[in-house]
mmCIF file of N, CA and C in Angstrom:
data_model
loop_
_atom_site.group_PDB
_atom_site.id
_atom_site.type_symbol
_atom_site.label_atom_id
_atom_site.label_comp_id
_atom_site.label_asym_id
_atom_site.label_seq_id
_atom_site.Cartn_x
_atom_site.Cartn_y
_atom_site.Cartn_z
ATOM 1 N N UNK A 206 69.456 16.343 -103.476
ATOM 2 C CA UNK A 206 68.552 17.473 -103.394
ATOM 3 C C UNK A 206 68.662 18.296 -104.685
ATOM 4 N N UNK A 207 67.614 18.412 -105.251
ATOM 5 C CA UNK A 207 67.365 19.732 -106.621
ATOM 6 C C UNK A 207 67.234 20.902 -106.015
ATOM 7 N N UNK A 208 67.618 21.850 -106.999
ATOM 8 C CA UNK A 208 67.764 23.091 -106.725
ATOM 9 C C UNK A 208 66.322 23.595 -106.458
ATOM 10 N N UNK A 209 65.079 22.841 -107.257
ATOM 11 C CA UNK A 209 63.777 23.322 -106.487
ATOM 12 C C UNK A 209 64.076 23.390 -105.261
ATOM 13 N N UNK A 210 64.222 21.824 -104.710
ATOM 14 C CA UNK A 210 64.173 21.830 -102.841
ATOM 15 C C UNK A 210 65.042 22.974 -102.464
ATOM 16 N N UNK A 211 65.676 24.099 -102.935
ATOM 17 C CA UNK A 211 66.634 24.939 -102.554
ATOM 18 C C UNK A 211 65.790 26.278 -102.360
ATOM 19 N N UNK A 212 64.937 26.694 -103.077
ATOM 20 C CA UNK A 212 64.372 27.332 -103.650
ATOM 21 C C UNK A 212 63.496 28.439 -102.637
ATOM 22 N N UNK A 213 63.911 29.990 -102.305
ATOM 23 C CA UNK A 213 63.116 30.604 -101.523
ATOM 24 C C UNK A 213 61.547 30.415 -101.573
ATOM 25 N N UNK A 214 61.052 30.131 -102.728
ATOM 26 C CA UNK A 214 59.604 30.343 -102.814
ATOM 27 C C UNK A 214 59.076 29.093 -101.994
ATOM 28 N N UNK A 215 59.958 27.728 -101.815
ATOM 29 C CA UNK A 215 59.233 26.811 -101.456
ATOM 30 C C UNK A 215 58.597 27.375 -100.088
ATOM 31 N N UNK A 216 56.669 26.569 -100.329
ATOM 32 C CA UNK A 216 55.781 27.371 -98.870
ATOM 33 C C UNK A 216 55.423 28.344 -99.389
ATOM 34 N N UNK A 217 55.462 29.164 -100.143
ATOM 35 C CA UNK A 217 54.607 30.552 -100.678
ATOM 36 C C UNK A 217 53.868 29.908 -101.361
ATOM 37 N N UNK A 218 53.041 30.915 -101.509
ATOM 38 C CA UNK A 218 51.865 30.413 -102.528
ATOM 39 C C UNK A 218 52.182 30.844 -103.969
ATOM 40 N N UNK A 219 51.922 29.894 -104.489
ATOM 41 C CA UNK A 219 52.363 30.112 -106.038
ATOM 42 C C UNK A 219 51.534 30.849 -106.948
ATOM 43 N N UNK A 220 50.475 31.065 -106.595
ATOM 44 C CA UNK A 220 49.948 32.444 -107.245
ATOM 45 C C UNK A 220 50.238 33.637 -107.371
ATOM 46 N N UNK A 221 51.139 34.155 -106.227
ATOM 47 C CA UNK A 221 52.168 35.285 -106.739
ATOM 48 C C UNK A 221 52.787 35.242 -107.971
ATOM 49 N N UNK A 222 53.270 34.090 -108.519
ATOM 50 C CA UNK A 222 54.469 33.619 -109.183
ATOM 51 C C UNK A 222 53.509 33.832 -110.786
ATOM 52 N N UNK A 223 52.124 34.049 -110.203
ATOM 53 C CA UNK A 223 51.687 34.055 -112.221
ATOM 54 C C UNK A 223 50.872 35.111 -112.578
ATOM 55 N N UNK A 224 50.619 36.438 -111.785
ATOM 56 C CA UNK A 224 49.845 37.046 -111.852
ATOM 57 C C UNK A 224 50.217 38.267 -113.249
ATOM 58 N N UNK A 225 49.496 38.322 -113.367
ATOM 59 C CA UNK A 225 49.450 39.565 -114.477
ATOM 60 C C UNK A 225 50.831 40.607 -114.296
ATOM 61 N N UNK A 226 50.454 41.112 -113.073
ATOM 62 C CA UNK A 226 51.666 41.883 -112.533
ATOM 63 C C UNK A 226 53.086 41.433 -112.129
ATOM 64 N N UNK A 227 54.040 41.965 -112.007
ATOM 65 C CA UNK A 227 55.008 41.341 -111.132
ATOM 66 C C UNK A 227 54.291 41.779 -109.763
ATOM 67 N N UNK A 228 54.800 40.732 -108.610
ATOM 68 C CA UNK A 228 54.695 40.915 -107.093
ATOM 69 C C UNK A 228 55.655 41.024 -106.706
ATOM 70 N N UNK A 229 55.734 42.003 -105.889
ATOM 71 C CA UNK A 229 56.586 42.600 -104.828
ATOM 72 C C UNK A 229 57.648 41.488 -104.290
ATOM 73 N N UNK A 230 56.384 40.745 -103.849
ATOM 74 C CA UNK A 230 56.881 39.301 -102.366
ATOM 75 C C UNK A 230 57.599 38.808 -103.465
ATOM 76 N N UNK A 231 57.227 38.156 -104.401
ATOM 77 C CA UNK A 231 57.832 37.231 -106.051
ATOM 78 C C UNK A 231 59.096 37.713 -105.957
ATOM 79 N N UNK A 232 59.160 39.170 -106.597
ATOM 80 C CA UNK A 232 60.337 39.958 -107.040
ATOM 81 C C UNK A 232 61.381 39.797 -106.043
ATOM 82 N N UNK A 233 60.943 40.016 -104.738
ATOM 83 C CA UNK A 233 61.877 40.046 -103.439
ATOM 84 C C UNK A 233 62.913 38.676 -103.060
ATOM 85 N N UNK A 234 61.442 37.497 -103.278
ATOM 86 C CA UNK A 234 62.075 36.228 -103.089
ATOM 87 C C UNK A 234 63.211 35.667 -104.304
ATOM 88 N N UNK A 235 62.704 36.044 -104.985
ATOM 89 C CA UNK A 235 63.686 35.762 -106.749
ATOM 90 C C UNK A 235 64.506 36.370 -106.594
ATOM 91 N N UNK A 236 65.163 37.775 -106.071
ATOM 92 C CA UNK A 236 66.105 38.788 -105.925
ATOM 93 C C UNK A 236 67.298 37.908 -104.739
ATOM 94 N N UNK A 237 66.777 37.146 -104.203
ATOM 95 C CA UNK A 237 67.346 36.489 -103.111
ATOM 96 C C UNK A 237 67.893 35.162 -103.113
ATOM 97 N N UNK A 238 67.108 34.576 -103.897
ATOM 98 C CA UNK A 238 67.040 33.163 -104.016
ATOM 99 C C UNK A 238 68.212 32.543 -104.619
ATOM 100 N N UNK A 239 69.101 31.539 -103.505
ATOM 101 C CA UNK A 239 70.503 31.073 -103.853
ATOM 102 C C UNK A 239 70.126 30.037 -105.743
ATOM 103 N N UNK A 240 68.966 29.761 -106.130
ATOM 104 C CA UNK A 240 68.825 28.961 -107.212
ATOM 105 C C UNK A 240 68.624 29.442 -108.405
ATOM 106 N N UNK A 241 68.275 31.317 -108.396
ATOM 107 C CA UNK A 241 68.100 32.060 -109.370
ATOM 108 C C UNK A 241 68.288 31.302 -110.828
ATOM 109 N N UNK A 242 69.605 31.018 -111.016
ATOM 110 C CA UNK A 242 70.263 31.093 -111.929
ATOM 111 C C UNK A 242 69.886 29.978 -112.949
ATOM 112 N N UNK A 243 69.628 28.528 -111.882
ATOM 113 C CA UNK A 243 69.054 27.127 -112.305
ATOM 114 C C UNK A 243 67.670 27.546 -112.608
ATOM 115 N N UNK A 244 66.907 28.086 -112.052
ATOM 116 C CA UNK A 244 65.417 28.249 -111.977
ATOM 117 C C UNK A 244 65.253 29.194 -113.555
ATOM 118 N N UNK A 245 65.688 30.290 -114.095
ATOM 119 C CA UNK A 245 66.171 30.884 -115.035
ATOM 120 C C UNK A 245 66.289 30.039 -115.939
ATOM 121 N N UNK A 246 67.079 29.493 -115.908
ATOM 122 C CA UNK A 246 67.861 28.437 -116.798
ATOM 123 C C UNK A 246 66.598 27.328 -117.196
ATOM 124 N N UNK A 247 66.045 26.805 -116.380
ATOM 125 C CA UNK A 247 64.759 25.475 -116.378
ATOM 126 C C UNK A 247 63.988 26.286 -117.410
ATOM 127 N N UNK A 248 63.512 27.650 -116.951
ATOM 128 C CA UNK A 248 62.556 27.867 -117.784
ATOM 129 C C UNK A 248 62.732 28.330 -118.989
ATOM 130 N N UNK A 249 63.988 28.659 -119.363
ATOM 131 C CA UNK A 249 64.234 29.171 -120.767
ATOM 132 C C UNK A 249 64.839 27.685 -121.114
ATOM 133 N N UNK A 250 65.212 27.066 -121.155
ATOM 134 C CA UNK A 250 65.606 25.489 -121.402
ATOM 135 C C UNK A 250 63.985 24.983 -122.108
ATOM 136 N N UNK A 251 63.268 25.382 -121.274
ATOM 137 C CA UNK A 251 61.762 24.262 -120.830
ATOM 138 C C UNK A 251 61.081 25.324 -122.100
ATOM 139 N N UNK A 252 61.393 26.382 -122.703
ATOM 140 C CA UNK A 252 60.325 27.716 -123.066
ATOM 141 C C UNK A 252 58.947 27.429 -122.275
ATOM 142 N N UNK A 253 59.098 27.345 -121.003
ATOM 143 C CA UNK A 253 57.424 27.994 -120.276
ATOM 144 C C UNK A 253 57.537 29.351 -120.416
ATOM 145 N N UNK A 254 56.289 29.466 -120.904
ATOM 146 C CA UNK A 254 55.711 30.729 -121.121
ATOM 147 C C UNK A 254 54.974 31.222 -119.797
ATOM 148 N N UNK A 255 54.506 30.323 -119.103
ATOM 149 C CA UNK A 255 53.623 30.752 -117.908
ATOM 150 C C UNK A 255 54.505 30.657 -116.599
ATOM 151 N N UNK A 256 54.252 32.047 -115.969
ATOM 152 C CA UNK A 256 54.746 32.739 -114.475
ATOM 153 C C UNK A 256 55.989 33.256 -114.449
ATOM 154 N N UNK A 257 56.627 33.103 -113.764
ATOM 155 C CA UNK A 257 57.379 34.193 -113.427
ATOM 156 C C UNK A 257 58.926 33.721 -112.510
ATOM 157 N N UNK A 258 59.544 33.451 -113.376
ATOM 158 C CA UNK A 258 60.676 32.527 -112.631
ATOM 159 C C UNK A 258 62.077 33.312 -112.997
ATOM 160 N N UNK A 259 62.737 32.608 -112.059
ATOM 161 C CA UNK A 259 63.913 33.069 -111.788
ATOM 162 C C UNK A 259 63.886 34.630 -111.678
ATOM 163 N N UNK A 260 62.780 35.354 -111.333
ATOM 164 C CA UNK A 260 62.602 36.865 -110.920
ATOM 165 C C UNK A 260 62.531 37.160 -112.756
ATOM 166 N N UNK A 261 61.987 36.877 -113.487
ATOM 167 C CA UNK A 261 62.031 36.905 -115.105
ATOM 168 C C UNK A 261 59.837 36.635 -115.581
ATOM 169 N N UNK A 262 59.459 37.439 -115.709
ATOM 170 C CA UNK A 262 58.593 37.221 -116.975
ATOM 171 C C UNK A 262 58.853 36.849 -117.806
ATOM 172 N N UNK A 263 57.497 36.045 -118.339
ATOM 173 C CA UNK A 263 57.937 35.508 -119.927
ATOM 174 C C UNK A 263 58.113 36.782 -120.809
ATOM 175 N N UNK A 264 57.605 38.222 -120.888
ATOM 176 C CA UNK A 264 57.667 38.890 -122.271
ATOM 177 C C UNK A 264 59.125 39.168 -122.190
ATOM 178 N N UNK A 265 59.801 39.054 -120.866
ATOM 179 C CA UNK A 265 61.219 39.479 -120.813
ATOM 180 C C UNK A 265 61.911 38.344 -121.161
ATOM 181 N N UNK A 266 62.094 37.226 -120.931
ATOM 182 C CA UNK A 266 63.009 36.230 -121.141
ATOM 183 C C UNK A 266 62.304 35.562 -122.333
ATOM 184 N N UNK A 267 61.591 36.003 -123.574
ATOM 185 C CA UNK A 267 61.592 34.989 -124.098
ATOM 186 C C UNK A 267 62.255 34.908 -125.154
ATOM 187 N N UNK A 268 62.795 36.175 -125.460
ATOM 188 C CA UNK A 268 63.883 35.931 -126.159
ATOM 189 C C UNK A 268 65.507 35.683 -126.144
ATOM 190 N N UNK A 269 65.449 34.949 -124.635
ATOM 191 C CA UNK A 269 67.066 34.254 -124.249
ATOM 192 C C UNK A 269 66.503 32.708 -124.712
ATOM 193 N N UNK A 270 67.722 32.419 -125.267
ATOM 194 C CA UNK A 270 67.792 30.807 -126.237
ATOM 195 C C UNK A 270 68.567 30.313 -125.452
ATOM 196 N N UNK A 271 69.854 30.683 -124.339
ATOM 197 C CA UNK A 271 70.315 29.702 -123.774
ATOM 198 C C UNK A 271 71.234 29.940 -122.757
ATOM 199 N N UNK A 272 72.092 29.427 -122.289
ATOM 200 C CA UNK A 272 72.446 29.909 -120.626
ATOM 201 C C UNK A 272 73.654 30.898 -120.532
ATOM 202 N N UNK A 273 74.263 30.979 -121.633
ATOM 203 C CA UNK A 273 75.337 31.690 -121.639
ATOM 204 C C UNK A 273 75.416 32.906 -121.120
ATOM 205 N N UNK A 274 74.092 33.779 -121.877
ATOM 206 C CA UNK A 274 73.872 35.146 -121.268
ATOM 207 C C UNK A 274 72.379 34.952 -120.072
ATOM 208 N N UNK A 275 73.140 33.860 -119.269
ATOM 209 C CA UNK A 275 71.321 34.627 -118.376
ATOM 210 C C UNK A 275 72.168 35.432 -116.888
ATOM 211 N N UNK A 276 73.351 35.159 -116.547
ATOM 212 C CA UNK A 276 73.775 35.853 -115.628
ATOM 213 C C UNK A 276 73.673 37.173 -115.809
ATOM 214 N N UNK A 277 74.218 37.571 -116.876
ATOM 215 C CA UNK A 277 74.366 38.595 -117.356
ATOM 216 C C UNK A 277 72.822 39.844 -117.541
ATOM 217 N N UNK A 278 72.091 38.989 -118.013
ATOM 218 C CA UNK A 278 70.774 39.343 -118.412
ATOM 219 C C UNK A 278 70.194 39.580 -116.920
ATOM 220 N N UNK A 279 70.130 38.937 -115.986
ATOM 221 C CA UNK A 279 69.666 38.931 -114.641
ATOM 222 C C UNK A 279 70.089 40.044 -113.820
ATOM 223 N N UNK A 280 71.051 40.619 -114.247
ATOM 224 C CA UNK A 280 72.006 42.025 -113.793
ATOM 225 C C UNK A 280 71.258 43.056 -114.707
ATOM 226 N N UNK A 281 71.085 42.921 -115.406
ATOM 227 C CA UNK A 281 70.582 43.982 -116.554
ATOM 228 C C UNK A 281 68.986 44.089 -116.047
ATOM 229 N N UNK A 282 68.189 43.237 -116.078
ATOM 230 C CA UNK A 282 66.794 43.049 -115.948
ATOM 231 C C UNK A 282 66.931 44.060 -114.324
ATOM 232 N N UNK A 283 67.331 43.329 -113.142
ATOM 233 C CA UNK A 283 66.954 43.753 -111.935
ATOM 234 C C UNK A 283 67.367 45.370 -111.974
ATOM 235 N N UNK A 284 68.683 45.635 -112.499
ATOM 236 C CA UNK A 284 69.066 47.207 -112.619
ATOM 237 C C UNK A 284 67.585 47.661 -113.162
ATOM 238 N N UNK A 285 67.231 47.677 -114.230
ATOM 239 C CA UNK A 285 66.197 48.033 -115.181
ATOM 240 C C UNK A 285 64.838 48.599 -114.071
ATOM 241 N N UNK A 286 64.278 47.218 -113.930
ATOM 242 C CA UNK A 286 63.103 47.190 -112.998
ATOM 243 C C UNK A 286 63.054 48.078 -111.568
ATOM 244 N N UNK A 287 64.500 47.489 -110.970
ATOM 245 C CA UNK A 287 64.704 48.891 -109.770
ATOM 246 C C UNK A 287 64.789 50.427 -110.199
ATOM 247 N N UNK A 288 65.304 50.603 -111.406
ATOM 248 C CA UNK A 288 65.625 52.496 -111.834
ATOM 249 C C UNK A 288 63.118 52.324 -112.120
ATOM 250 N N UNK A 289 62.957 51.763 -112.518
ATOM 251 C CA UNK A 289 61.578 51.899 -112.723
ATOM 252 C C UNK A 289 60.611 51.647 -111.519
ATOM 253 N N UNK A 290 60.656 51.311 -110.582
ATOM 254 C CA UNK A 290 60.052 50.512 -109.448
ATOM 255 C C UNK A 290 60.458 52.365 -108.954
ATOM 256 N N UNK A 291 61.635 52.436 -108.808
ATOM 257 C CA UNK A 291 62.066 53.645 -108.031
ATOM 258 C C UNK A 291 61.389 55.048 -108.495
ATOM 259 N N UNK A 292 61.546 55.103 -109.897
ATOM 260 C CA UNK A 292 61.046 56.050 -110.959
ATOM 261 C C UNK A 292 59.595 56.360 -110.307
ATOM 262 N N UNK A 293 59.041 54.925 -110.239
ATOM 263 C CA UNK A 293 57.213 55.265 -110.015
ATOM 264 C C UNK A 293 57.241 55.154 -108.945
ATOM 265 N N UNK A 294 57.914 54.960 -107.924
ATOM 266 C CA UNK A 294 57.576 55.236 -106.167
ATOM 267 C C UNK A 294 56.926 53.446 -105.918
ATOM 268 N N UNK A 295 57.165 52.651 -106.350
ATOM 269 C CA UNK A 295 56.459 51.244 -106.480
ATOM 270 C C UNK A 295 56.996 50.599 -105.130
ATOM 271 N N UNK A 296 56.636 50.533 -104.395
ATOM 272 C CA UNK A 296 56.913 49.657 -102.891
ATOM 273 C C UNK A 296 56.467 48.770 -102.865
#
């Protein structure tokens, strides 16, 4: 089994996953998801530019080159987004 087959989003619709905005549901499931870290990792490995993985936009992750700092970065990002989500009342 791959860490896709692991993966909270599997069964959602994947149009959350590319929209302009971050989504709520996206953000929530990525915040949760036991594969974060692999899924993160695929796409900065892969440089996709398109959607929204491992709870990461591309304008945010595209300047991680490689796996060393994505734990780290993933702590930093979610702090970030929650003091701002909170800031603007964003539910």
């Amino acid at each position: 089994m791959t860490w896709k087959n692991r993966a909270e989003c599997i069964g959602e619709d994947p149009d959350i996953f590319f929209e302009y905005l971050e989504n709520e549901k996206a953000v929530k499931l990525c915040q949760a998801c036991e594969v974060r870290f692999e899924c993160l990792s695929y796409a900065v490995e892969n440089r996709i530019r398109d959607g929204f993985w491992g709870g990461v936009k591309w304008n945010s992750r595209r300047k991680l080159t490689n796996k060393s700092n994505l734990k780290e970065f993933i702590e930093k990002y979610d702090r970030y987004r929650n003091r701002v989500w909170n800031k603007n009342n964003i539910k």
